[in-house]
mmCIF file of C-alpha atoms in Angstrom:
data_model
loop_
_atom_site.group_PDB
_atom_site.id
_atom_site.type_symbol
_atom_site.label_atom_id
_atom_site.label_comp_id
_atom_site.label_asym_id
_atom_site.label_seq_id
_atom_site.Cartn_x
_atom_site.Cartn_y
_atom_site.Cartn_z
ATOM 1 C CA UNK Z 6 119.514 -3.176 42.457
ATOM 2 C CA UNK Z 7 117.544 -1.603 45.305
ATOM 3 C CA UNK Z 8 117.443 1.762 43.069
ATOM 4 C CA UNK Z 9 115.705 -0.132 39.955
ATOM 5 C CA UNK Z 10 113.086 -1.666 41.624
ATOM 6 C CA UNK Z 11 112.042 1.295 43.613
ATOM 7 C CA UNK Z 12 112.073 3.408 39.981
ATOM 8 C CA UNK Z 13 110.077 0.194 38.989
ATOM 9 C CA UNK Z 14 107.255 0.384 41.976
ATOM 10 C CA UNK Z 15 107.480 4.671 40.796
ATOM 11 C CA UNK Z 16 106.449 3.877 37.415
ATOM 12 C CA UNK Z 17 103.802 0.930 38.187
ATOM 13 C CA UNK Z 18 102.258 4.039 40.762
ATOM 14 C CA UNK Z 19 102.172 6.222 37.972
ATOM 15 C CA UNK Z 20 100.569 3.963 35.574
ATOM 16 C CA UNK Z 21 97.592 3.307 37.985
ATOM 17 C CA UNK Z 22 96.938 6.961 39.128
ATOM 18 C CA UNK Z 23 96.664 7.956 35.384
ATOM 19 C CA UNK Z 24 94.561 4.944 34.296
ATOM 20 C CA UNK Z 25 92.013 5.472 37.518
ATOM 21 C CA UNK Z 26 92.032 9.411 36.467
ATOM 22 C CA UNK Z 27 90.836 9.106 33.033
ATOM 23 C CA UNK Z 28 88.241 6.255 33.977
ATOM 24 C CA UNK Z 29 86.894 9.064 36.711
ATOM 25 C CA UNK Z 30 86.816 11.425 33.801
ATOM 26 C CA UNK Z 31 84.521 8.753 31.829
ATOM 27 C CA UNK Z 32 82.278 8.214 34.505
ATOM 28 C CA UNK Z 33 81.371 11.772 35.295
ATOM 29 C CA UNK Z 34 80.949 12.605 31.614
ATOM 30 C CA UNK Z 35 78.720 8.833 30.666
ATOM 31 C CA UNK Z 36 74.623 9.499 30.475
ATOM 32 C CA UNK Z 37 72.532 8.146 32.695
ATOM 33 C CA UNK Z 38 69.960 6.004 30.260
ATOM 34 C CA UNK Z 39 67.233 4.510 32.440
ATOM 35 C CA UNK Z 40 65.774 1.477 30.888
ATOM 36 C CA UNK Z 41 61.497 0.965 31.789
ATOM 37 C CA UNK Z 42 60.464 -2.399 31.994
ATOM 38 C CA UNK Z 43 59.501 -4.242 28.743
ATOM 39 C CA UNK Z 44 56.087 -4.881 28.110
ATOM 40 C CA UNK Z 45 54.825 -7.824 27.349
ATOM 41 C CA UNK Z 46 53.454 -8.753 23.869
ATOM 42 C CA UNK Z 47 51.470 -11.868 25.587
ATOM 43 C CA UNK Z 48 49.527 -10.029 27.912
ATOM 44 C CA UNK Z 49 48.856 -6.732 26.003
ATOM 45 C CA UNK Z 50 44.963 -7.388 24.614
ATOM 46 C CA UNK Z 51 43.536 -4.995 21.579
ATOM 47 C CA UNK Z 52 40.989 -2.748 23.397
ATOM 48 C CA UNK Z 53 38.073 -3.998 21.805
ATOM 49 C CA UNK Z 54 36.008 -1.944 19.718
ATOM 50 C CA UNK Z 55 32.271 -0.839 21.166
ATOM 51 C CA UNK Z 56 29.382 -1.292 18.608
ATOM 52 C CA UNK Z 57 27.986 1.287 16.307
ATOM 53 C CA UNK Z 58 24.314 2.415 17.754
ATOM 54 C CA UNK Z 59 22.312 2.702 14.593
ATOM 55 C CA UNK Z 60 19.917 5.918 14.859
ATOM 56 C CA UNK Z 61 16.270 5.078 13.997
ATOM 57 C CA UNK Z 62 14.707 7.378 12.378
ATOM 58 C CA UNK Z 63 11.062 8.662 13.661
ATOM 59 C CA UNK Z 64 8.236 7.472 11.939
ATOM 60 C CA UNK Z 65 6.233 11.324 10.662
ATOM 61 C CA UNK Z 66 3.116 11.392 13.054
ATOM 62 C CA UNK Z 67 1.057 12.193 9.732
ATOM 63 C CA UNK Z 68 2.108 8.695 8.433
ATOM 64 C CA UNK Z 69 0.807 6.007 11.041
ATOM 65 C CA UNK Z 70 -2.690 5.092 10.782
ATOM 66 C CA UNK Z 71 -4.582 4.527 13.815
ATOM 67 C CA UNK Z 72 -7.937 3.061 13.753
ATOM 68 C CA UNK Z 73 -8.847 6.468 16.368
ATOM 69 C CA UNK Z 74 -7.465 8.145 13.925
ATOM 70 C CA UNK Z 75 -10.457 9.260 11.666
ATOM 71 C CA UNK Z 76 -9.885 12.273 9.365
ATOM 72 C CA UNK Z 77 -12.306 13.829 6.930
ATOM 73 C CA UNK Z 78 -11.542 15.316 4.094
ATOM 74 C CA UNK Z 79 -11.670 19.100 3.529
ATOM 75 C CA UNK Z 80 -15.049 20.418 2.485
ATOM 76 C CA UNK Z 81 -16.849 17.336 3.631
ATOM 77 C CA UNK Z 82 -20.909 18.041 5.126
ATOM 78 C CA UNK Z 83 -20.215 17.856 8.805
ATOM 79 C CA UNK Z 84 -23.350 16.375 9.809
ATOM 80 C CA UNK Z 85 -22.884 13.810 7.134
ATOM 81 C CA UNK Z 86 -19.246 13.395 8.777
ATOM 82 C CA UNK Z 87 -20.500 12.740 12.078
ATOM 83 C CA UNK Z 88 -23.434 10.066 11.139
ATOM 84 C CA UNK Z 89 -20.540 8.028 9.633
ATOM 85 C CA UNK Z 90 -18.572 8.401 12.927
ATOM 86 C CA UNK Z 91 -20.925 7.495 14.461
ATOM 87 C CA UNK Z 92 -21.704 4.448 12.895
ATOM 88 C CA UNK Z 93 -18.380 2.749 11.913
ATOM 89 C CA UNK Z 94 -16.388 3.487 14.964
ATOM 90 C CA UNK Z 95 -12.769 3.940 15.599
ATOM 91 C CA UNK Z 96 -12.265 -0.152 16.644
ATOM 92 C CA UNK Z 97 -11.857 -0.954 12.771
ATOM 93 C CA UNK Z 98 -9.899 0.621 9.942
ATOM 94 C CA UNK Z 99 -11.830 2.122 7.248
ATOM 95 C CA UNK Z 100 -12.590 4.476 4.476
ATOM 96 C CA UNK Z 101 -16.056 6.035 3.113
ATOM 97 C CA UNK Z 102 -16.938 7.815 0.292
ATOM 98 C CA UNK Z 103 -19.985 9.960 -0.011
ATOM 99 C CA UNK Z 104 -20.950 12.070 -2.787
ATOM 100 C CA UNK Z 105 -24.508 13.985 -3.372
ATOM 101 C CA UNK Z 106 -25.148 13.679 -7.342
ATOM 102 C CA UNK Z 107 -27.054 16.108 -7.782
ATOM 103 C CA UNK Z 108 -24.896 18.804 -5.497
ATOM 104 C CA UNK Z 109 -21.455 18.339 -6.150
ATOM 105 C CA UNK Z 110 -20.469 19.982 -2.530
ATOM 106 C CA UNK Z 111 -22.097 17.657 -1.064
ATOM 107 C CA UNK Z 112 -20.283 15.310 -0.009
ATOM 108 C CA UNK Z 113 -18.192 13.016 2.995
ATOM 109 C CA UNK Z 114 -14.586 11.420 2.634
ATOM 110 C CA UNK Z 115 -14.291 10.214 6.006
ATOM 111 C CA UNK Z 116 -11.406 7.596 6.378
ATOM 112 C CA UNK Z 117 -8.576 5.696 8.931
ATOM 113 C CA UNK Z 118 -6.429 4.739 6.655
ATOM 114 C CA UNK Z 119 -5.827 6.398 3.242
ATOM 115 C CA UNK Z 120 -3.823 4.241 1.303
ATOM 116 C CA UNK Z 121 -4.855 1.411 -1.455
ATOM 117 C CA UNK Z 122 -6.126 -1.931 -0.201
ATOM 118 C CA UNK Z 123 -6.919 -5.599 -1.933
ATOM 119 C CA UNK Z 124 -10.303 -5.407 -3.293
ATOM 120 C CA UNK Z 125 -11.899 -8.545 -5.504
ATOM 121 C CA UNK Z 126 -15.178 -8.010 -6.565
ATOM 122 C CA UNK Z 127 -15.183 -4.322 -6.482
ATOM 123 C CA UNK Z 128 -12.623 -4.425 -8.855
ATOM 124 C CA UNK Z 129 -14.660 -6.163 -11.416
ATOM 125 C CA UNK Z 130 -16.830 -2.840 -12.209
ATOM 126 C CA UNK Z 131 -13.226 -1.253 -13.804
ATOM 127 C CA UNK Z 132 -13.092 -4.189 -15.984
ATOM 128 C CA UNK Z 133 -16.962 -4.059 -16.674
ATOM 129 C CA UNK Z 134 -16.053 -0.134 -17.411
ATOM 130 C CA UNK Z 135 -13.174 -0.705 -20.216
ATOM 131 C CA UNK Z 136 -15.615 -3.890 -21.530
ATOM 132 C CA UNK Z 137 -18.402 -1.238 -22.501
ATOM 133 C CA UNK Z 138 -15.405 1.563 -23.036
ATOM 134 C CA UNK Z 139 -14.054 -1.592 -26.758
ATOM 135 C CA UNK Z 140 -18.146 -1.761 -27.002
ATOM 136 C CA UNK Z 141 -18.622 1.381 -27.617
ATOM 137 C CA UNK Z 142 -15.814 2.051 -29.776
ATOM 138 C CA UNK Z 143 -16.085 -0.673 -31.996
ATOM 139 C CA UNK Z 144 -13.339 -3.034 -31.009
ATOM 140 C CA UNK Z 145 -16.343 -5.899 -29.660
ATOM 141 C CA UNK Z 146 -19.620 -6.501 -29.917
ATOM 142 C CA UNK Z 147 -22.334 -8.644 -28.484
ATOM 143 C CA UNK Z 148 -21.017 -11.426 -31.274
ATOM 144 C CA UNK Z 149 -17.044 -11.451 -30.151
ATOM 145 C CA UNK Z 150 -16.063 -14.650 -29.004
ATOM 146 C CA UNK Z 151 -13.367 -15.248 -26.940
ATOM 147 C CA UNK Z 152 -11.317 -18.415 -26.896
ATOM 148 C CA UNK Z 153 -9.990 -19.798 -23.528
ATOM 149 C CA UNK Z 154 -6.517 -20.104 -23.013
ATOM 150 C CA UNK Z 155 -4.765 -22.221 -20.788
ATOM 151 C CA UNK Z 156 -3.817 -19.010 -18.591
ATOM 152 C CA UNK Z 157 -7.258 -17.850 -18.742
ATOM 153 C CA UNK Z 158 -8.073 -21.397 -17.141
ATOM 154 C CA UNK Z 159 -8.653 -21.299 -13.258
ATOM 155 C CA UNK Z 160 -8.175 -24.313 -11.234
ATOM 156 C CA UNK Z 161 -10.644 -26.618 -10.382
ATOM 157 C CA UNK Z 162 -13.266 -24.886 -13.076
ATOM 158 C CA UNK Z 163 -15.387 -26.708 -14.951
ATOM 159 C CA UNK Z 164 -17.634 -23.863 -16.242
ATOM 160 C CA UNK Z 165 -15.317 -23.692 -19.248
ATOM 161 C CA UNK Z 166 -12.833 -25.788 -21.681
ATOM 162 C CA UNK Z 167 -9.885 -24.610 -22.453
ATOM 163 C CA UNK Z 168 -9.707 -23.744 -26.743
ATOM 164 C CA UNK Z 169 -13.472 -23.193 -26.728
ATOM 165 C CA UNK Z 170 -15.032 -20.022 -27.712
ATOM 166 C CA UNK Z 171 -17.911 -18.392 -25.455
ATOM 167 C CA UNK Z 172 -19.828 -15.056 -26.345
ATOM 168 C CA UNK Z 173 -18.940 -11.888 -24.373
ATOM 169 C CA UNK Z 174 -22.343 -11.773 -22.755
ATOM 170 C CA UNK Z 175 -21.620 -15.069 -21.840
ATOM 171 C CA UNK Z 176 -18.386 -14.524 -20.260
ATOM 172 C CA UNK Z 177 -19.841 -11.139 -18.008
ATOM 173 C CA UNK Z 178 -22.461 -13.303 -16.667
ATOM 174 C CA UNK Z 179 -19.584 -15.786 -15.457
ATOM 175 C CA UNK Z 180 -17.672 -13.090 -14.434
ATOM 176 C CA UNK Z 181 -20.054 -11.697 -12.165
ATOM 177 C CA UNK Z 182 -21.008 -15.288 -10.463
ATOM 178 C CA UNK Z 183 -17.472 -15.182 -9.023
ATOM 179 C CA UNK Z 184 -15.749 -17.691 -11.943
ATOM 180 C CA UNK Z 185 -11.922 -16.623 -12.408
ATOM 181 C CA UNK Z 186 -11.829 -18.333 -15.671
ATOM 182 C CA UNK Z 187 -14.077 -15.926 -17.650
ATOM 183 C CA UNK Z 188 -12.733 -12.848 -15.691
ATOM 184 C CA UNK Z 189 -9.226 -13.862 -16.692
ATOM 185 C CA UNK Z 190 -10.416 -14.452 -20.187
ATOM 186 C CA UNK Z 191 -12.206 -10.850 -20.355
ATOM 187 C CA UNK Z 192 -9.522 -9.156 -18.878
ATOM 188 C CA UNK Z 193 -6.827 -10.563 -21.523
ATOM 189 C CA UNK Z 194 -9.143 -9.359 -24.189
ATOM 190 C CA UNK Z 195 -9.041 -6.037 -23.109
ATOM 191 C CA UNK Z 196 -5.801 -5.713 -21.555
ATOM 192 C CA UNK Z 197 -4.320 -4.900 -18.162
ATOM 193 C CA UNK Z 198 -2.851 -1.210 -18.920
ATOM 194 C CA UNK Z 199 -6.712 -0.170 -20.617
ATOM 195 C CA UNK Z 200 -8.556 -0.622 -17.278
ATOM 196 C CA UNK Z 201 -6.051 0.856 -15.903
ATOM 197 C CA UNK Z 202 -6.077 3.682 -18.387
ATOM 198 C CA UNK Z 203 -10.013 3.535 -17.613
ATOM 199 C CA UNK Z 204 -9.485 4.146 -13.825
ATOM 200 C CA UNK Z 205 -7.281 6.991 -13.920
ATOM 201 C CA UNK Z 206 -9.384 8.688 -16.248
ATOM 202 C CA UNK Z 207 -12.376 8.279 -14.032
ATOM 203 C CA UNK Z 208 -10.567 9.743 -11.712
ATOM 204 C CA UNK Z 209 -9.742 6.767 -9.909
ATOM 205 C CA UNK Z 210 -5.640 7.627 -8.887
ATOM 206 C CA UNK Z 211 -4.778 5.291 -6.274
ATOM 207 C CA UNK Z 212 -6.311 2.080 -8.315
ATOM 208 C CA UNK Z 213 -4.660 -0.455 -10.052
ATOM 209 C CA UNK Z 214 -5.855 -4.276 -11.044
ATOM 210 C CA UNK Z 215 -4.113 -7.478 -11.036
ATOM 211 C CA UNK Z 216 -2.573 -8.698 -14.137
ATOM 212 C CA UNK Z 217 -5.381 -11.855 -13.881
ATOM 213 C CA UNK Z 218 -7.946 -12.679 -10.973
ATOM 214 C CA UNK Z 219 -6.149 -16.155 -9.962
ATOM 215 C CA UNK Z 220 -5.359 -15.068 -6.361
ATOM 216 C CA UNK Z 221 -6.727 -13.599 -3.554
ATOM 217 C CA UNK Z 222 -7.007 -9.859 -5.018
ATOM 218 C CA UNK Z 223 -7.844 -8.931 -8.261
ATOM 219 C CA UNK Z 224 -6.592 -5.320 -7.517
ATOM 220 C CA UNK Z 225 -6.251 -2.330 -5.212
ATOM 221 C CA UNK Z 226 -8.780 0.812 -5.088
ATOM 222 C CA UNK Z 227 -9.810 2.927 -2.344
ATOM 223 C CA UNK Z 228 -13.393 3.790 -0.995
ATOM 224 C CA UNK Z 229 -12.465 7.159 -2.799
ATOM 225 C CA UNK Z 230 -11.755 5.986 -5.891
ATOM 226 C CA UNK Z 231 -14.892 4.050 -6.087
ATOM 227 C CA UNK Z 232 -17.416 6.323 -5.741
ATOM 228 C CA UNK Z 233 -15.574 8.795 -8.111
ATOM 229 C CA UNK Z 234 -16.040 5.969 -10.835
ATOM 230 C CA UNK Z 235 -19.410 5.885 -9.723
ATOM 231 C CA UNK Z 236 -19.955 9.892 -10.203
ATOM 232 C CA UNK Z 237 -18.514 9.196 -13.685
ATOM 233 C CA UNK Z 238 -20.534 6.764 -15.219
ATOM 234 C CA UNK Z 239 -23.139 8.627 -13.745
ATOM 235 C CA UNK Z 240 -22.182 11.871 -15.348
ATOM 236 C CA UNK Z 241 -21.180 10.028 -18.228
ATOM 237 C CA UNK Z 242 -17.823 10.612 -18.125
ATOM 238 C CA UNK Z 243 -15.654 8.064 -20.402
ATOM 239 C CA UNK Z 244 -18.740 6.178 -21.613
ATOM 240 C CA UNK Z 245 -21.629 7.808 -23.378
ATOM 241 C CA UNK Z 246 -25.200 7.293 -21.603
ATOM 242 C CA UNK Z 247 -25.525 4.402 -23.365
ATOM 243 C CA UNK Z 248 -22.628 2.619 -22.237
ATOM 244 C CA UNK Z 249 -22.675 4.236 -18.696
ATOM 245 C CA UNK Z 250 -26.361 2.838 -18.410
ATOM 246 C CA UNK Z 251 -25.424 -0.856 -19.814
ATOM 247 C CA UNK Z 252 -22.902 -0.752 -16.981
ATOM 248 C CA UNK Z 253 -24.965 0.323 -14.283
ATOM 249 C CA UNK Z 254 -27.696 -2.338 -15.249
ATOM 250 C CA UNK Z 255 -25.433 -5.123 -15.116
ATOM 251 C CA UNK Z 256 -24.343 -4.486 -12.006
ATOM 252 C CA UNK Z 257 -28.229 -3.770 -10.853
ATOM 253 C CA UNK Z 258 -28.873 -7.509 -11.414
ATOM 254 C CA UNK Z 259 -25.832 -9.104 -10.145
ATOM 255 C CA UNK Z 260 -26.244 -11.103 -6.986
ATOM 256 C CA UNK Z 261 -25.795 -11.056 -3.906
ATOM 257 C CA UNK Z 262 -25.934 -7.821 -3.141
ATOM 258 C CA UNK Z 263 -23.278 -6.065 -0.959
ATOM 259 C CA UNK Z 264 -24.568 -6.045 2.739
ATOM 260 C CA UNK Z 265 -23.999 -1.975 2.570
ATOM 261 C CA UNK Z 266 -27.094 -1.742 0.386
ATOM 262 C CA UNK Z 267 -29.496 -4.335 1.836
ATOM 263 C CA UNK Z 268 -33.072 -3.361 2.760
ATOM 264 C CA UNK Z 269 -32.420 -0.110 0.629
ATOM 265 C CA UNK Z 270 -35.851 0.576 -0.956
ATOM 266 C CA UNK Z 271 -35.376 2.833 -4.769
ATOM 267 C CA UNK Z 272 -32.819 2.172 -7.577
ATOM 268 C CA UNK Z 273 -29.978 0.991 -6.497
ATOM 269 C CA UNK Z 274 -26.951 -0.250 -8.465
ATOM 270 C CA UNK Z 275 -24.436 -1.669 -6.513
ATOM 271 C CA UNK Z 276 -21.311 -4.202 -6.437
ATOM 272 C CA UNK Z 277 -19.121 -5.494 -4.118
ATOM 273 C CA UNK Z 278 -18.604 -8.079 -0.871
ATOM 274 C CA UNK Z 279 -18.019 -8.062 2.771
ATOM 275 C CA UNK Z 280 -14.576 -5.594 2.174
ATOM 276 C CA UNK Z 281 -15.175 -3.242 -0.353
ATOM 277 C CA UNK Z 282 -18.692 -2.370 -1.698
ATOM 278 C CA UNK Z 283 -20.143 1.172 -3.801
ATOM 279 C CA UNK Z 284 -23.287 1.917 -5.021
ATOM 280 C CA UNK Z 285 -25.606 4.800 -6.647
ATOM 281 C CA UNK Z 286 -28.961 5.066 -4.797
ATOM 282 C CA UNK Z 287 -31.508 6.746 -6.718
ATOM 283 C CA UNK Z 288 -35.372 7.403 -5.123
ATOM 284 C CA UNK Z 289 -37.662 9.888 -3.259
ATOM 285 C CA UNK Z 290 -36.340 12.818 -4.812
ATOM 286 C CA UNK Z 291 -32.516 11.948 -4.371
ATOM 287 C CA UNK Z 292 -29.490 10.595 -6.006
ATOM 288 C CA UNK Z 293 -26.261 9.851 -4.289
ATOM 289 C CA UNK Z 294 -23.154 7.589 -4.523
ATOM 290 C CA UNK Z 295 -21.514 5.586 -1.231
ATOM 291 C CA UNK Z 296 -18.803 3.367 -1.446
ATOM 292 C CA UNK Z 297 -16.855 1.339 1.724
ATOM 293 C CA UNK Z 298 -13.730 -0.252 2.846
ATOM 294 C CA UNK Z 299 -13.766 -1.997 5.806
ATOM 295 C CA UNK Z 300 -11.291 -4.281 7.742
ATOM 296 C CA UNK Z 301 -14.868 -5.458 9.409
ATOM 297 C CA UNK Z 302 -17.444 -5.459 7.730
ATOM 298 C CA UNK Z 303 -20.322 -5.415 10.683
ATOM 299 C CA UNK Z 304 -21.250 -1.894 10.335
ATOM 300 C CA UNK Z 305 -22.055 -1.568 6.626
ATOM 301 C CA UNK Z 306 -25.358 -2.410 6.301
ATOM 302 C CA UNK Z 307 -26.446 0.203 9.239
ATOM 303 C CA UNK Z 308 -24.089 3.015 7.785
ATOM 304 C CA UNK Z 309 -25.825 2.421 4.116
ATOM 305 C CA UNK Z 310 -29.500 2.658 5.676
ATOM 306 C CA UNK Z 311 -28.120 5.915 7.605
ATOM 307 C CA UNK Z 312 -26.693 7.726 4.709
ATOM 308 C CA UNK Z 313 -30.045 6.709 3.026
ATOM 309 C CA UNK Z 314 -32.101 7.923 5.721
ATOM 310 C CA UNK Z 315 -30.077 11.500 5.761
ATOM 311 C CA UNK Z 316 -30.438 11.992 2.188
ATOM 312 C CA UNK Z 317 -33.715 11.148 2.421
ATOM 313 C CA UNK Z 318 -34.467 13.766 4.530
ATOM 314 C CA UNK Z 319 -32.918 16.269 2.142
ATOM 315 C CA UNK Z 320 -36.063 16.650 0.264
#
C-alpha cells in the first residue's frame, strides 16, 4: 500500500515539473505588445483651418488720376501749357483743349483726368451736327414735322402735346432753351447710333450720347473731343460750309452763354454750362478753338480771357 502511493506522489511530481517546463518555454518565447493609451474621440478638436489672404492687386501708377496730376499732351505749345496751369490749378479735376485754326501745331491738351465724363448741354452740338448732317442730305428740311410721342414727352412740360406736330426749326429753338421734350423728339428722328456715327467721324472717340435727354446726362465727351468737333465744322469736315456755318450760327445765338467765353470781344460761337463748355473765337487777326471740363467751374471764365489774350498777342 505504502509502495502505490509513493509511485502515486512520483507521478503527480512528474506531471507538475513538465507542465511548469513547457509554460516557462511559452513565456520566454510570448511578444511583448505594449498597448499606448487610447485617445479620446471627445476631446480630440479638428485643427481649424486659417483663412485664405486674398492678394490685391496694385492699382498701375499711370491709372489713378490725381487732381496734381496734370499732364499735357505731346506736342502741346509750352507757354500755352503753362498759362492753363496756371490758371485752373491742381485743387480741381479737369481737361482743356486748345487748338490754333489756322496752325494746326498749335495747340494745348492739358488735362487731370483723361477719361469720358457726363456732359448735358455740350452734348446738344453732336445732335445739332447729325440734324444739319439729314439736312443736307435730303432726309429733312425746314418743312419736316415731327410728331411727339409719349417717350419724347418730358415730365412736367407743357411746351408741347403729346400727338402734335411742330416744325424742326421749331423743335432746335426748344432744344436749345433747355426743354427735354423737343431734344428727345429730335434725337428719335435722327437716331441714337447717327450722332454717334457723327462723333466718331469728327474725330470725337471717347463720345457717346444718351439714348434720350430725360436724366441728368445726355451723354459723355471729353474736353478733347470737343474742340476736335469744333476744328471740323470749322474745316468743314462732315458738313459742307453750308451746313458747318448753319451750325455754328445757331449756336452763336443761343443763350446764356458759357461763363468760359464771357466778356470775349470778336466772333465767338460757343455752347455749353458750368461743366463742359467749347467754343471757336474768331477776331484781331486770329482764329482758335477752346473747349473745358471742369469738376469746378470757377476758373473758366479767367482761363477763356487768357487763352484770348495769348492768341491775341500772336499777331
Amino acid at each position: 500500500m505504502k509502495h502505490k502511493v509513493l509511485i502515486g506522489a512520483i507521478i503527480t511530481t512528474l506531471v507538475a515539473f513538465l507542465l511548469y517546463t513547457t509554460n516557462l518555454k511559452r513565456v520566454d518565447n510570448a511578444k511583448l505588445k505594449v498597448v499606448g493609451p487610447t485617445t479620446s474621440n471627445v476631446n480630440k478638436k479638428k485643427k481649424a483651418k486659417e483663412p485664405k489672404v486674398k492678394t490685391l492687386k496694385e492699382p498701375k501708377v499711370n491709372s489713378i488720376e490725381y487732381t496734381n496730376h496734370v499732364k499735357a499732351k505731346s506736342g502741346s505749345n509750352k507757354k500755352l501749357v503753362k498759362i492753363i496751369k496756371k490758371t485752373m490749378g491742381i485743387d480741381d479735376s479737369y481737361q482743356v483743349a486748345v487748338q490754333d485754326l489756322t496752325n494746326s501745331s498749335r495747340y494745348a491738351v492739358v488735362a487731370n483726368t483723361q477719361k469720358a465724363h457726363d456732359a448735358k448741354k455740350a452734348m446738344k452740338l453732336f445732335l445739332l451736327i447729325a440734324l444739319y448732317e439729314q439736312e443736307q442730305n435730303g432726309k429733312i428740311n425746314s418743312r419736316t414735322a415731327i410728331k411727339i410721342k409719349k417717350s419724347d414727352k418730358a415730365k412736367g412740360d407743357k411746351m408741347f402735346q403729346v400727338n402734335m406736330a411742330y416744325g424742326i426749326a421749331y423743335l432746335r429753338e426748344g432744344m436749345l432753351k433747355g426743354n427735354k421734350t423737343a431734344s428727345n423728339a429730335l434725337l428719335r428722328k435722327v437716331g441714337v447710333n447717327n450722332v454717334d456715327s457723327v462723333a466718331k467721324r469728327m474725330g470725337a472717340t471717347q463720345t457717346s450720347i444718351a439714348k434720350n435727354f430725360n436724366g441728368d446726362s445726355y451723354g459723355k465727351t471729353t474736353a478733347n473731343d470737343l474742340t476736335k468737333t469744333m476744328v471740323g465744322l470749322y474745316q468743314g469736315r462732315v458738313l459742307n460750309r453750308q451746313h458747318a456755318s448753319r451750325v455754328l450760327s445757331t449756336i452763336a445765338s443761343s443763350r446764356p452763354l458759357p461763363s468760359m467765353v464771357n466778356g470775349i470781344s470778336g466772333g465767338v460761337y460757343a455752347i455749353g454750362d458750368d461743366d463742359f463748355a467749347t467754343a471757336i473765337v474768331q477776331g484781331n487777326g486770329h482764329a482758335y478753338s477752346v473747349s473745358v471740363w471742369g469738376g469746378n467751374n470757377k476758373n473758366f471764365n479767367k482761363l477763356g480771357k487768357q487763352v484770348n489774350n495769348w492768341f491775341s498777342k500772336r499777331k
